[in-house]
PDB file of C-alpha atoms and ligand atoms in Angstrom:
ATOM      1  CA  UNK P   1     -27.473   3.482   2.507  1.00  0.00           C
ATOM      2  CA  UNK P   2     -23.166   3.983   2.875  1.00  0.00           C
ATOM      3  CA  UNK P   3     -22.251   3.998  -0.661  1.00  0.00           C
ATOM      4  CA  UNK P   4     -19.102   4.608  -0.971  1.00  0.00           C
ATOM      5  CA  UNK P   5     -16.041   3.431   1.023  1.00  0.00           C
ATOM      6  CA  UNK P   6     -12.838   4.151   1.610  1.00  0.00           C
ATOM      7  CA  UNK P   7     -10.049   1.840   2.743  1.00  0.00           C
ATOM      8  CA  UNK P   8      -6.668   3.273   3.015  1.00  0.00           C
ATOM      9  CA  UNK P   9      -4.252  -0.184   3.972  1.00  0.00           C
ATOM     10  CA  UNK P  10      -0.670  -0.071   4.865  1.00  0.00           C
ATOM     11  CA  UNK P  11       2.031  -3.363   5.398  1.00  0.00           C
ATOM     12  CA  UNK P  12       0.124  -4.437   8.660  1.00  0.00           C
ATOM     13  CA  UNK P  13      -2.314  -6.009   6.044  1.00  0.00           C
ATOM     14  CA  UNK P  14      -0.110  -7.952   4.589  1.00  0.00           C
ATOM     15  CA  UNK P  15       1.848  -8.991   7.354  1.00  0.00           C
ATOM     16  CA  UNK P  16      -0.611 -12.412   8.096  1.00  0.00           C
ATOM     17  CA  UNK P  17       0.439 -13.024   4.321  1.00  0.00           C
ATOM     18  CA  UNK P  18       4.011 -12.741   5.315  1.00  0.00           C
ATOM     19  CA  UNK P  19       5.186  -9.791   4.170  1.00  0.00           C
ATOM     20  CA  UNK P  20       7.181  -7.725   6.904  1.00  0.00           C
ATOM     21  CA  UNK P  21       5.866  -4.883   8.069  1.00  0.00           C
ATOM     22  CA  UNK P  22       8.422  -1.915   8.163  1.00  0.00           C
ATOM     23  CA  UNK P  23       8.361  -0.400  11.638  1.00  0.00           C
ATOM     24  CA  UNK P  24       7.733  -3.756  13.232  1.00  0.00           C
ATOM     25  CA  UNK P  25      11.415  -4.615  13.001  1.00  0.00           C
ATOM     26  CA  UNK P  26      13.810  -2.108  14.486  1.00  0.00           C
ATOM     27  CA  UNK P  27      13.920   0.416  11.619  1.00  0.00           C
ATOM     28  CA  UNK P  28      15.547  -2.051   9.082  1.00  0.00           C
ATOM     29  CA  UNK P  29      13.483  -3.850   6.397  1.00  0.00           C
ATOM     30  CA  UNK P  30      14.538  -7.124   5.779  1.00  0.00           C
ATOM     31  CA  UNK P  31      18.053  -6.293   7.660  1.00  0.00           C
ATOM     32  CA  UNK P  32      18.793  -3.329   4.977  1.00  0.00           C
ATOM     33  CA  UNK P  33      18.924   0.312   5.911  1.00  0.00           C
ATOM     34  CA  UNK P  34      16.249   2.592   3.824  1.00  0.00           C
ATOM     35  CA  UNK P  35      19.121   4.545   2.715  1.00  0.00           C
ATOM     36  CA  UNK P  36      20.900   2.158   1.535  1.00  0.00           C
ATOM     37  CA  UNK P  37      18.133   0.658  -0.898  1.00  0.00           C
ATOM     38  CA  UNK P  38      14.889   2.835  -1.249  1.00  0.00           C
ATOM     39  CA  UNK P  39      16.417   6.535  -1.718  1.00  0.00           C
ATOM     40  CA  UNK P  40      17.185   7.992  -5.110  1.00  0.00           C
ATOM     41  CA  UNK P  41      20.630   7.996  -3.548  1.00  0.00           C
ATOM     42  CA  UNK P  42      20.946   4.503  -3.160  1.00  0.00           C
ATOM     43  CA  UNK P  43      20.365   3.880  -6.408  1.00  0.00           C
ATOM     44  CA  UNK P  44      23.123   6.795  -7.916  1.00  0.00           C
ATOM     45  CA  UNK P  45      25.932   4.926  -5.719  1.00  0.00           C
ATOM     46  CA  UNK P  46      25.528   1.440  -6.279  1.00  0.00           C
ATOM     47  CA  UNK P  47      22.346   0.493  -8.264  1.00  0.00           C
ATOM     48  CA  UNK P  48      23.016  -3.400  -8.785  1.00  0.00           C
ATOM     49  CA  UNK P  49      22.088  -3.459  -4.900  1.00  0.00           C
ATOM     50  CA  UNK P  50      18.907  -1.678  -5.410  1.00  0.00           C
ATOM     51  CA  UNK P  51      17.854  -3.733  -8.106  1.00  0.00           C
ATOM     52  CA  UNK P  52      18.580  -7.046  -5.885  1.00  0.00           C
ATOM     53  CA  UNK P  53      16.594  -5.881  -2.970  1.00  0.00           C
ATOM     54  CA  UNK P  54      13.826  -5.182  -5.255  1.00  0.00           C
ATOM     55  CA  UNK P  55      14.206  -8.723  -7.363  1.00  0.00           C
ATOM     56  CA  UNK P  56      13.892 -10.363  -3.508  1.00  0.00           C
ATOM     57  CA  UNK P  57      11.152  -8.479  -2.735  1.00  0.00           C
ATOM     58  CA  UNK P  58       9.510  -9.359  -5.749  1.00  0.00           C
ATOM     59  CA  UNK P  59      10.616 -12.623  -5.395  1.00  0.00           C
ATOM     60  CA  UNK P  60       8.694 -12.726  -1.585  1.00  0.00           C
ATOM     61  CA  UNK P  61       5.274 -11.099  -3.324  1.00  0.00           C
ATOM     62  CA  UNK P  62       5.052 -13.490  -5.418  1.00  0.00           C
ATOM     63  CA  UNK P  63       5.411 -16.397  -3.106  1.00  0.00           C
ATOM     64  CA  UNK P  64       2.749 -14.379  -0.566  1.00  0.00           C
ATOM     65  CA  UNK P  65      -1.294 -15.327  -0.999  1.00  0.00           C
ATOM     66  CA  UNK P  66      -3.653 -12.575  -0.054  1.00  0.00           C
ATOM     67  CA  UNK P  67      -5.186 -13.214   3.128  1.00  0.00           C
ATOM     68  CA  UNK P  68      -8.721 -13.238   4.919  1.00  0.00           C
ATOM     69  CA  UNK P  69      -8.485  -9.217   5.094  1.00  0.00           C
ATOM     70  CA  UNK P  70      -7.639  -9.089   1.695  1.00  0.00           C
ATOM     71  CA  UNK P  71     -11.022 -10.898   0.174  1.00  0.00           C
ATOM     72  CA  UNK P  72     -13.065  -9.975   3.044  1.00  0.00           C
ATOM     73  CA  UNK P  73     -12.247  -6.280   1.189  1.00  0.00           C
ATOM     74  CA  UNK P  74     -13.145  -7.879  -2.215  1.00  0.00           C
ATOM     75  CA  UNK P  75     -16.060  -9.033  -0.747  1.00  0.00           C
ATOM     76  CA  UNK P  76     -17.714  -5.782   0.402  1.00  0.00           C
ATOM     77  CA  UNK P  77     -17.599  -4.579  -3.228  1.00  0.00           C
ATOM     78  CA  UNK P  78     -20.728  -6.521  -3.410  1.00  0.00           C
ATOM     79  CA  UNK P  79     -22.631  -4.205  -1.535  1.00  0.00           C
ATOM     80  CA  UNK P  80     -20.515  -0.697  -1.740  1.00  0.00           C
ATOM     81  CA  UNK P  81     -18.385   0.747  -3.755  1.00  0.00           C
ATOM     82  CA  UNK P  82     -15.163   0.395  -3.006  1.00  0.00           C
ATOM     83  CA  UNK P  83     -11.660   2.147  -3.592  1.00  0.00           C
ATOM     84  CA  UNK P  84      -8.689   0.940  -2.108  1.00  0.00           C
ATOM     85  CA  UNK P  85      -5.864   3.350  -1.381  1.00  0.00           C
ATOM     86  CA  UNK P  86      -2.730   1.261  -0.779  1.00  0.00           C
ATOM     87  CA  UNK P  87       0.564   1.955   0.327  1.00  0.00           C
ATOM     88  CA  UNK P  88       1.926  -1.450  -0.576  1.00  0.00           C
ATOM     89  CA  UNK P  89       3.644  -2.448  -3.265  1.00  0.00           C
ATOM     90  CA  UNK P  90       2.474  -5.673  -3.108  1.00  0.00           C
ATOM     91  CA  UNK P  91      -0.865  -6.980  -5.655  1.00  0.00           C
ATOM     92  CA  UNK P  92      -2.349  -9.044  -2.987  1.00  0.00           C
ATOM     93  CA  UNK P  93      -5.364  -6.394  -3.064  1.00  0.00           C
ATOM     94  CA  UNK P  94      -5.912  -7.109  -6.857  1.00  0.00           C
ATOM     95  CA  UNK P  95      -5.490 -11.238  -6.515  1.00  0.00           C
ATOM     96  CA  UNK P  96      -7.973 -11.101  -3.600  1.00  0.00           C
ATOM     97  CA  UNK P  97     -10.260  -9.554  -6.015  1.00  0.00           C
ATOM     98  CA  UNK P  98     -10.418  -6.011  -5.289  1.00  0.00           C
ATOM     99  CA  UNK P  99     -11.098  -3.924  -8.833  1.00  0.00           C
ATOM    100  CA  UNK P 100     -10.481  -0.358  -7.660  1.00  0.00           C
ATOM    101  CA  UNK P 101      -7.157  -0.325  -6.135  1.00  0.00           C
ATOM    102  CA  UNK P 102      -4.737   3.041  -6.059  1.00  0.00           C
ATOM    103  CA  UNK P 103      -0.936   2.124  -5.157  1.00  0.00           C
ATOM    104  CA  UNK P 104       0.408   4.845  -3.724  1.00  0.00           C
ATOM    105  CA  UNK P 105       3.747   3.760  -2.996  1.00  0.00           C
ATOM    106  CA  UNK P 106       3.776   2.205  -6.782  1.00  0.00           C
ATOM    107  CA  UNK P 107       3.916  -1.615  -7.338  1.00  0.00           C
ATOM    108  CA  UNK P 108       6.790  -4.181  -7.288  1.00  0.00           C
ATOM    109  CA  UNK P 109       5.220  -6.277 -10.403  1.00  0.00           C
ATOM    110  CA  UNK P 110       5.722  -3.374 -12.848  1.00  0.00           C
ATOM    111  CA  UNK P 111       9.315  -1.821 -13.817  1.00  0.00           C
ATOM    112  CA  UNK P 112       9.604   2.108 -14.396  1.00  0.00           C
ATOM    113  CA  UNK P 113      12.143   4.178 -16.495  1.00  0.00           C
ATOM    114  CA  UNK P 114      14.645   5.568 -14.421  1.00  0.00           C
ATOM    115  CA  UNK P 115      14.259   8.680 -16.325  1.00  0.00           C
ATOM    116  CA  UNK P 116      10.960   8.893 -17.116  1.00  0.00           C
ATOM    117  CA  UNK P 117       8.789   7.844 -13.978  1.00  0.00           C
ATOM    118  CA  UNK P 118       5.769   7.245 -16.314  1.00  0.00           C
ATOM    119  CA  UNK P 119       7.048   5.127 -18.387  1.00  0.00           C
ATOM    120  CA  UNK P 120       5.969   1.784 -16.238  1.00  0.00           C
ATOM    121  CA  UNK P 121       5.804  -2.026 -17.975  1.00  0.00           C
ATOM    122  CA  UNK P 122       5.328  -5.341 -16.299  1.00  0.00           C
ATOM    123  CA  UNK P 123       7.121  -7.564 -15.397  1.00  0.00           C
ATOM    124  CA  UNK P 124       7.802 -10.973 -16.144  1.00  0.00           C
ATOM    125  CA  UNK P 125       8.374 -13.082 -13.450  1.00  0.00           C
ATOM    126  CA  UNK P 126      10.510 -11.796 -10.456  1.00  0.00           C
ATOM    127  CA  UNK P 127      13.739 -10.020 -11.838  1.00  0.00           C
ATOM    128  CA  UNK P 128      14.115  -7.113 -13.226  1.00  0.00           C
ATOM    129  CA  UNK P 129      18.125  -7.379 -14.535  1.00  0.00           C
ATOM    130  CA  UNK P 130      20.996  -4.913 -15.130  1.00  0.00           C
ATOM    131  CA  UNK P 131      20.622  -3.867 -18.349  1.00  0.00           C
ATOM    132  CA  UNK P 132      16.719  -4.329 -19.023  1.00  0.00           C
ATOM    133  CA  UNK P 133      15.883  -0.758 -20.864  1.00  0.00           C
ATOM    134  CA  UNK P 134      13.044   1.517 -21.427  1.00  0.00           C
ATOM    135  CA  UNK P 135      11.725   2.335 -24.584  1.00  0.00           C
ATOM    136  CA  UNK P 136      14.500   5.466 -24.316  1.00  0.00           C
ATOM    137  CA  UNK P 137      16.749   2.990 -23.394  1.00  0.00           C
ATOM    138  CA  UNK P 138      17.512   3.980 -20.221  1.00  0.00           C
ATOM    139  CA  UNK P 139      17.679   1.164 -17.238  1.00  0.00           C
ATOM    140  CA  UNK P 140      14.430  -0.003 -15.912  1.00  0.00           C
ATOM    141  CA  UNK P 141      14.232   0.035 -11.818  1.00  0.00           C
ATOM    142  CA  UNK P 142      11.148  -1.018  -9.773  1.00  0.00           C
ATOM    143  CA  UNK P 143       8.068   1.284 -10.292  1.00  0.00           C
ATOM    144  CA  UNK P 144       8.104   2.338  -6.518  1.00  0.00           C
ATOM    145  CA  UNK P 145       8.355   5.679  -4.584  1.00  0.00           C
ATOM    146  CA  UNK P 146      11.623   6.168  -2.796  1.00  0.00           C
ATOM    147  CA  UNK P 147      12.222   8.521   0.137  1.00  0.00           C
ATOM    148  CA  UNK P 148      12.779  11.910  -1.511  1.00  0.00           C
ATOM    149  CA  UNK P 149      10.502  10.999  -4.556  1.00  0.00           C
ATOM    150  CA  UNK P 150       7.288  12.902  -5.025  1.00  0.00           C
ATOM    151  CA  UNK P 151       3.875  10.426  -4.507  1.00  0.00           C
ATOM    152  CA  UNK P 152       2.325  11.240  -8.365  1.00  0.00           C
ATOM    153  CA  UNK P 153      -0.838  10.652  -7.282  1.00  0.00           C
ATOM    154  CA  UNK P 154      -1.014  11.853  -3.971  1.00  0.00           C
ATOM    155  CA  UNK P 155      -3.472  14.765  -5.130  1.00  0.00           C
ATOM    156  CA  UNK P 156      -6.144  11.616  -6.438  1.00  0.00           C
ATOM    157  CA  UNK P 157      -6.214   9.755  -3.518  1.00  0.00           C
ATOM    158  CA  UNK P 158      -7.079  12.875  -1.496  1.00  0.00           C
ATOM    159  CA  UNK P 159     -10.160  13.791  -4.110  1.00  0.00           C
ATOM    160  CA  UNK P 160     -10.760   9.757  -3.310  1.00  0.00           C
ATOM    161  CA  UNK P 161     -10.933   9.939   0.645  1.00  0.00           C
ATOM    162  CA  UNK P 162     -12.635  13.938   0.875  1.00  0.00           C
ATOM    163  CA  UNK P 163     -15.492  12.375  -1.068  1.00  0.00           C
ATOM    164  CA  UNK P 164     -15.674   9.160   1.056  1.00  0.00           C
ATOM    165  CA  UNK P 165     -18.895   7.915   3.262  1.00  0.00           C
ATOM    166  CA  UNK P 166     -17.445   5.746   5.351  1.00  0.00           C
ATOM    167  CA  UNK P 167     -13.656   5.439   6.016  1.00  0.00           C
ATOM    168  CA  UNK P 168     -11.640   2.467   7.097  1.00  0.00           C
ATOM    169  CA  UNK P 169      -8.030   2.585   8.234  1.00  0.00           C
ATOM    170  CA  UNK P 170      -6.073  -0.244   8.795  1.00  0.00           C
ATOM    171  CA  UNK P 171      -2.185  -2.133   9.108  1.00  0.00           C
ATOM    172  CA  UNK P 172      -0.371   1.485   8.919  1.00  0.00           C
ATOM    173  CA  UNK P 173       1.249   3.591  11.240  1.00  0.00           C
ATOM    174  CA  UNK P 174       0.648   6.401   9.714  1.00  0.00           C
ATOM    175  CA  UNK P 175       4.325   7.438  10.141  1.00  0.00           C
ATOM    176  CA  UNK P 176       5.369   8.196   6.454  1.00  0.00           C
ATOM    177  CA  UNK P 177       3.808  11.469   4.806  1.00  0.00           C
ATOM    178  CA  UNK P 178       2.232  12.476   2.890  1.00  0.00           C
ATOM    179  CA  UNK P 179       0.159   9.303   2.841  1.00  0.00           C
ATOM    180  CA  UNK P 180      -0.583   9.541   6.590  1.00  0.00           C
ATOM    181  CA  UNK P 181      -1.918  13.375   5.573  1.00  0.00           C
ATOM    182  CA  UNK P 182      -4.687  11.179   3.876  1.00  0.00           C
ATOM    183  CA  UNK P 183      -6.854  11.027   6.548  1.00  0.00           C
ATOM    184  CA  UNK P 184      -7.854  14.708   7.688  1.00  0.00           C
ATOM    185  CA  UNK P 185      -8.875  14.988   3.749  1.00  0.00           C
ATOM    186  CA  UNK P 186     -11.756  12.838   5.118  1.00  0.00           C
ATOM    187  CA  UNK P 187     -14.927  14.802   6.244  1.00  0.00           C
ATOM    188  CA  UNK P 188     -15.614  15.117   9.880  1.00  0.00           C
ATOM    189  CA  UNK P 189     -19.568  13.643   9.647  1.00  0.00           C
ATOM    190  CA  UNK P 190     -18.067  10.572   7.539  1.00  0.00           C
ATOM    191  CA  UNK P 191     -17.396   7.326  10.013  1.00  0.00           C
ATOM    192  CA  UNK P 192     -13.750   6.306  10.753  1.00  0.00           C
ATOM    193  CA  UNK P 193     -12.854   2.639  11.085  1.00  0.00           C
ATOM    194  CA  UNK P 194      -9.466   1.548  12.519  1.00  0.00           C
ATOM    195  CA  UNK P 195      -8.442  -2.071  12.590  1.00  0.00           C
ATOM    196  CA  UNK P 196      -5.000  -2.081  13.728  1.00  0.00           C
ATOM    197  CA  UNK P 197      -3.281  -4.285  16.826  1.00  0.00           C
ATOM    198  CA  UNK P 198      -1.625  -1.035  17.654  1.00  0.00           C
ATOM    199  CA  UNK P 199      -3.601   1.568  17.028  1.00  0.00           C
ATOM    200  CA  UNK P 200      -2.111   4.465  16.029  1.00  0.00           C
ATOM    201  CA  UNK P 201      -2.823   7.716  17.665  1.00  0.00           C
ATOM    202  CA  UNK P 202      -4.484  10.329  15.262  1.00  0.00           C
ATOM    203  CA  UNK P 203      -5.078  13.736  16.081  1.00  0.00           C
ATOM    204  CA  UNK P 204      -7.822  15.813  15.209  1.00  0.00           C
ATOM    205  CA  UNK P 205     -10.092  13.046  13.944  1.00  0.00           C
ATOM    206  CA  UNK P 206     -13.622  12.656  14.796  1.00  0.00           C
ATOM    207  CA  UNK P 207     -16.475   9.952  14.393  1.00  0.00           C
ATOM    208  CA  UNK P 208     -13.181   7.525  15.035  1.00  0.00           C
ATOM    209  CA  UNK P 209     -14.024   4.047  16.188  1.00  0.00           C
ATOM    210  CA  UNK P 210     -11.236   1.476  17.023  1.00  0.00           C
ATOM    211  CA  UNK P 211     -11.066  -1.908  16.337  1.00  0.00           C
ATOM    212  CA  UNK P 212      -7.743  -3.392  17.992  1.00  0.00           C
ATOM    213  CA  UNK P 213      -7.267  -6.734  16.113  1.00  0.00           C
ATOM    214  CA  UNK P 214      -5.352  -8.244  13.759  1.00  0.00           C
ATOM    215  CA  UNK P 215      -6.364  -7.625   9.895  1.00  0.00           C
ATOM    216  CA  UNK P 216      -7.281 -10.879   9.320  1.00  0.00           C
ATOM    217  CA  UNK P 217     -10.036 -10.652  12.286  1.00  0.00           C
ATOM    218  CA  UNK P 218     -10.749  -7.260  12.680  1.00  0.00           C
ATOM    219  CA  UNK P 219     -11.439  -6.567   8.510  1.00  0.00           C
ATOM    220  CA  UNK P 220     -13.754  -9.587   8.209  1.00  0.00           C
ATOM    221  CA  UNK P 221     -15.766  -8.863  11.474  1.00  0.00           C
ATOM    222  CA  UNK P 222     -16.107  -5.580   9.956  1.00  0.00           C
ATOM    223  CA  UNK P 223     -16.776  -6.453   6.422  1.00  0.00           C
ATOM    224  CA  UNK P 224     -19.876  -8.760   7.431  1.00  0.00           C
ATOM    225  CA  UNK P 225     -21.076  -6.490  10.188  1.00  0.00           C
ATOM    226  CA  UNK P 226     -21.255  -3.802   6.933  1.00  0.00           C
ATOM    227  CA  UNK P 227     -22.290  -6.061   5.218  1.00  0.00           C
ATOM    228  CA  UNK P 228     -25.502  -6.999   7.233  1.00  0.00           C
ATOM    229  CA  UNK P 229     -26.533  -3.256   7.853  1.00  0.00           C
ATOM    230  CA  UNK P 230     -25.797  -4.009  12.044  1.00  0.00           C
ATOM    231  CA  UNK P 231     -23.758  -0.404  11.400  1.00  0.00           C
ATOM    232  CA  UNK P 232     -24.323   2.585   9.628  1.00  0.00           C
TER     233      UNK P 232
HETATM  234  N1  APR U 301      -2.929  -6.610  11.064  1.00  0.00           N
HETATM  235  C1  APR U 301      -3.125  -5.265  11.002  1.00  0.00           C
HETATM  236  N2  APR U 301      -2.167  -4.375  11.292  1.00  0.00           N
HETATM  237  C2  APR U 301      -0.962  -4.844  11.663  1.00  0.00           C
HETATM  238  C3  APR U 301      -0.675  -6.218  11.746  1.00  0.00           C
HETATM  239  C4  APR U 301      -1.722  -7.131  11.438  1.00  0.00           C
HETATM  240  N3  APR U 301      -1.556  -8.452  11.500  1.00  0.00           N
HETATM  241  N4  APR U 301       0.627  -6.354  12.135  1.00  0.00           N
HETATM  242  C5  APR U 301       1.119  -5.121  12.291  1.00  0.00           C
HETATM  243  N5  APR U 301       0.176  -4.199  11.999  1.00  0.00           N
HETATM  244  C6  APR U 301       0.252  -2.729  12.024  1.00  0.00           C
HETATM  245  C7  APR U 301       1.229  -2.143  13.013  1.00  0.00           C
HETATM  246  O1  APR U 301       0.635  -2.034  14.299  1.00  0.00           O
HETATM  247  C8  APR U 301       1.485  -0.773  12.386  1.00  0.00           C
HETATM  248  O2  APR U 301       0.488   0.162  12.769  1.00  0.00           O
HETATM  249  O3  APR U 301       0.684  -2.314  10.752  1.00  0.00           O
HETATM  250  C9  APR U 301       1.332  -1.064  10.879  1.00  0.00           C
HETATM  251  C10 APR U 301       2.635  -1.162  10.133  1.00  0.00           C
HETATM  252  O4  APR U 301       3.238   0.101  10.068  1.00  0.00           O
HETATM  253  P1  APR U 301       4.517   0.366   9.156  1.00  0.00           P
HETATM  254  O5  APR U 301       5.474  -0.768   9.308  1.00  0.00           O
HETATM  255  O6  APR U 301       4.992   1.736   9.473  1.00  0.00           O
HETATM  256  O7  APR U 301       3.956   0.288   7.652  1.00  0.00           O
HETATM  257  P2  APR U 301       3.252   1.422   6.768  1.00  0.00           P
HETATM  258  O8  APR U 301       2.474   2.344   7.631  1.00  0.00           O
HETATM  259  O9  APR U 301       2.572   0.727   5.668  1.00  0.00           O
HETATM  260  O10 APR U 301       4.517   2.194   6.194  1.00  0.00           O
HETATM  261  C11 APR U 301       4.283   3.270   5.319  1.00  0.00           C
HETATM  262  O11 APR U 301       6.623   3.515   4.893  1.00  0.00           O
HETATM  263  O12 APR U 301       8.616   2.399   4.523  1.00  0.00           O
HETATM  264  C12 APR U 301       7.612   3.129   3.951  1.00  0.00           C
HETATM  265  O13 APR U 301       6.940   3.230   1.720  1.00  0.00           O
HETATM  266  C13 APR U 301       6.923   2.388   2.846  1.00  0.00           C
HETATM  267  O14 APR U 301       4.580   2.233   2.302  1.00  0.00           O
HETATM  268  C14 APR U 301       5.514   2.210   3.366  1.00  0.00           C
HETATM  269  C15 APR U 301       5.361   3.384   4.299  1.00  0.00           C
END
């Protein structure tokens, strides 16, 4: 029997819970350039701003409920074990239930050093204010990866998905490395699931099958269809 499974999720998963998606909406998310609020950049020239986008993102993920996809993921660690690799900064993964949950991208609900990226706390409540300081005393910022920042744990998630047995893809377009590099660490026997409404293409990728739905269809079908041993 498929022990253990993969499931590398982007925003499309939480998009049913509200949450925008990124490449859904002309290149800006939430009407703010990337450079203007997720580069290390952004944050040297004017970091109040940076700290305010965060505080209403925060602000949204907190008001957001995981969704069908979500537990129907929590669910199937009843039968296999599960990792999530995530590139949301969102915790609906954890609320649904999930217990093995890698955040590639970081996560909004903690607060980070901004000169020490290990240095990571949570946070209470949704704002994270001008003048809130490490234990070096340096300003805290949102723990999440800019453009131009290195993914710390990129070299984990690969171990994670080269030692997977079954693979499932879904709400990413694959379109920010090296996260969408993720997949070809997968090997070519193991089964690839994608649930996505617009598939993305993926070259060189074998034992691929595609599921075009919505998350909050296509992961439950899935899950139970797992679940009850129809596929192996
Ligand atoms: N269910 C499943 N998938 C969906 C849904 C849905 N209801 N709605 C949209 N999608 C799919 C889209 O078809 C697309 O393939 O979700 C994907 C969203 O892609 P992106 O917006 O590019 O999001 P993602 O791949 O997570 O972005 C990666 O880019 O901006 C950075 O760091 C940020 O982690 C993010 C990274």
């Amino acid at each position: 029997m498929i022990k253990r499974v993969v499931v590398l999720t982007g925003a499309g998963i939480s998009a049913e819970s509200g949450l925008k998606t990124f490449r859904d909406s002309d290149g800006l998310w939430e009407g703010y350039n990337i450079e203007d609020v997720a580069t290390p950049q952004a944050w040297q020239r004017n970091p109040k701003l940076v700290q305010d986008f965060y505080n209403m993102r925060r602000k949204d993920v907190l008001a957001a409920k995981p969704n069908a996809a979500h537990f129907a993921l929590a669910k199937l660690e009843e039968q296999f074990d599960v990792t999530i690799i995530t590139q949301n900064i969102d915790d609906l993964h954890e609320r649904a239930g999930s217990t093995k949950v890698v955040h590639l991208h970081g996560i909004i609900t903690r607060s980070q050093s901004s000169i020490n990226p290990e240095l990571t706390y949570p946070i209470e409540g949704w704002e994270l204010r001008m003048g809130d300081v490490c234990e070096l005393g340096s300003q805290l910022r949102a723990h999440v990866v800019w453009f131009g920042e290195d993914v710390p744990i990129i070299e984990q998630a690969a171990k994670i998905c080269a030692d997977a047995e079954l693979f499932v893809l879904s709400g990413t377009s694959l379109a920010v490395y090296p996260a969408a590099g993720l997949v070809h660490y997968v090997k070519s026997g193991v089964k690839k699931y994608i649930v996505d409404p617009n598939v993305p293409a993926v070259s060189r990728l074998s034992n691929v099958v595609e599921l075009q739905a919505k998350a909050t269809i296509g992961i439950p079908k899935l899950v139970e269809e797992l679940m009850s041993n129809n596929i192996k």
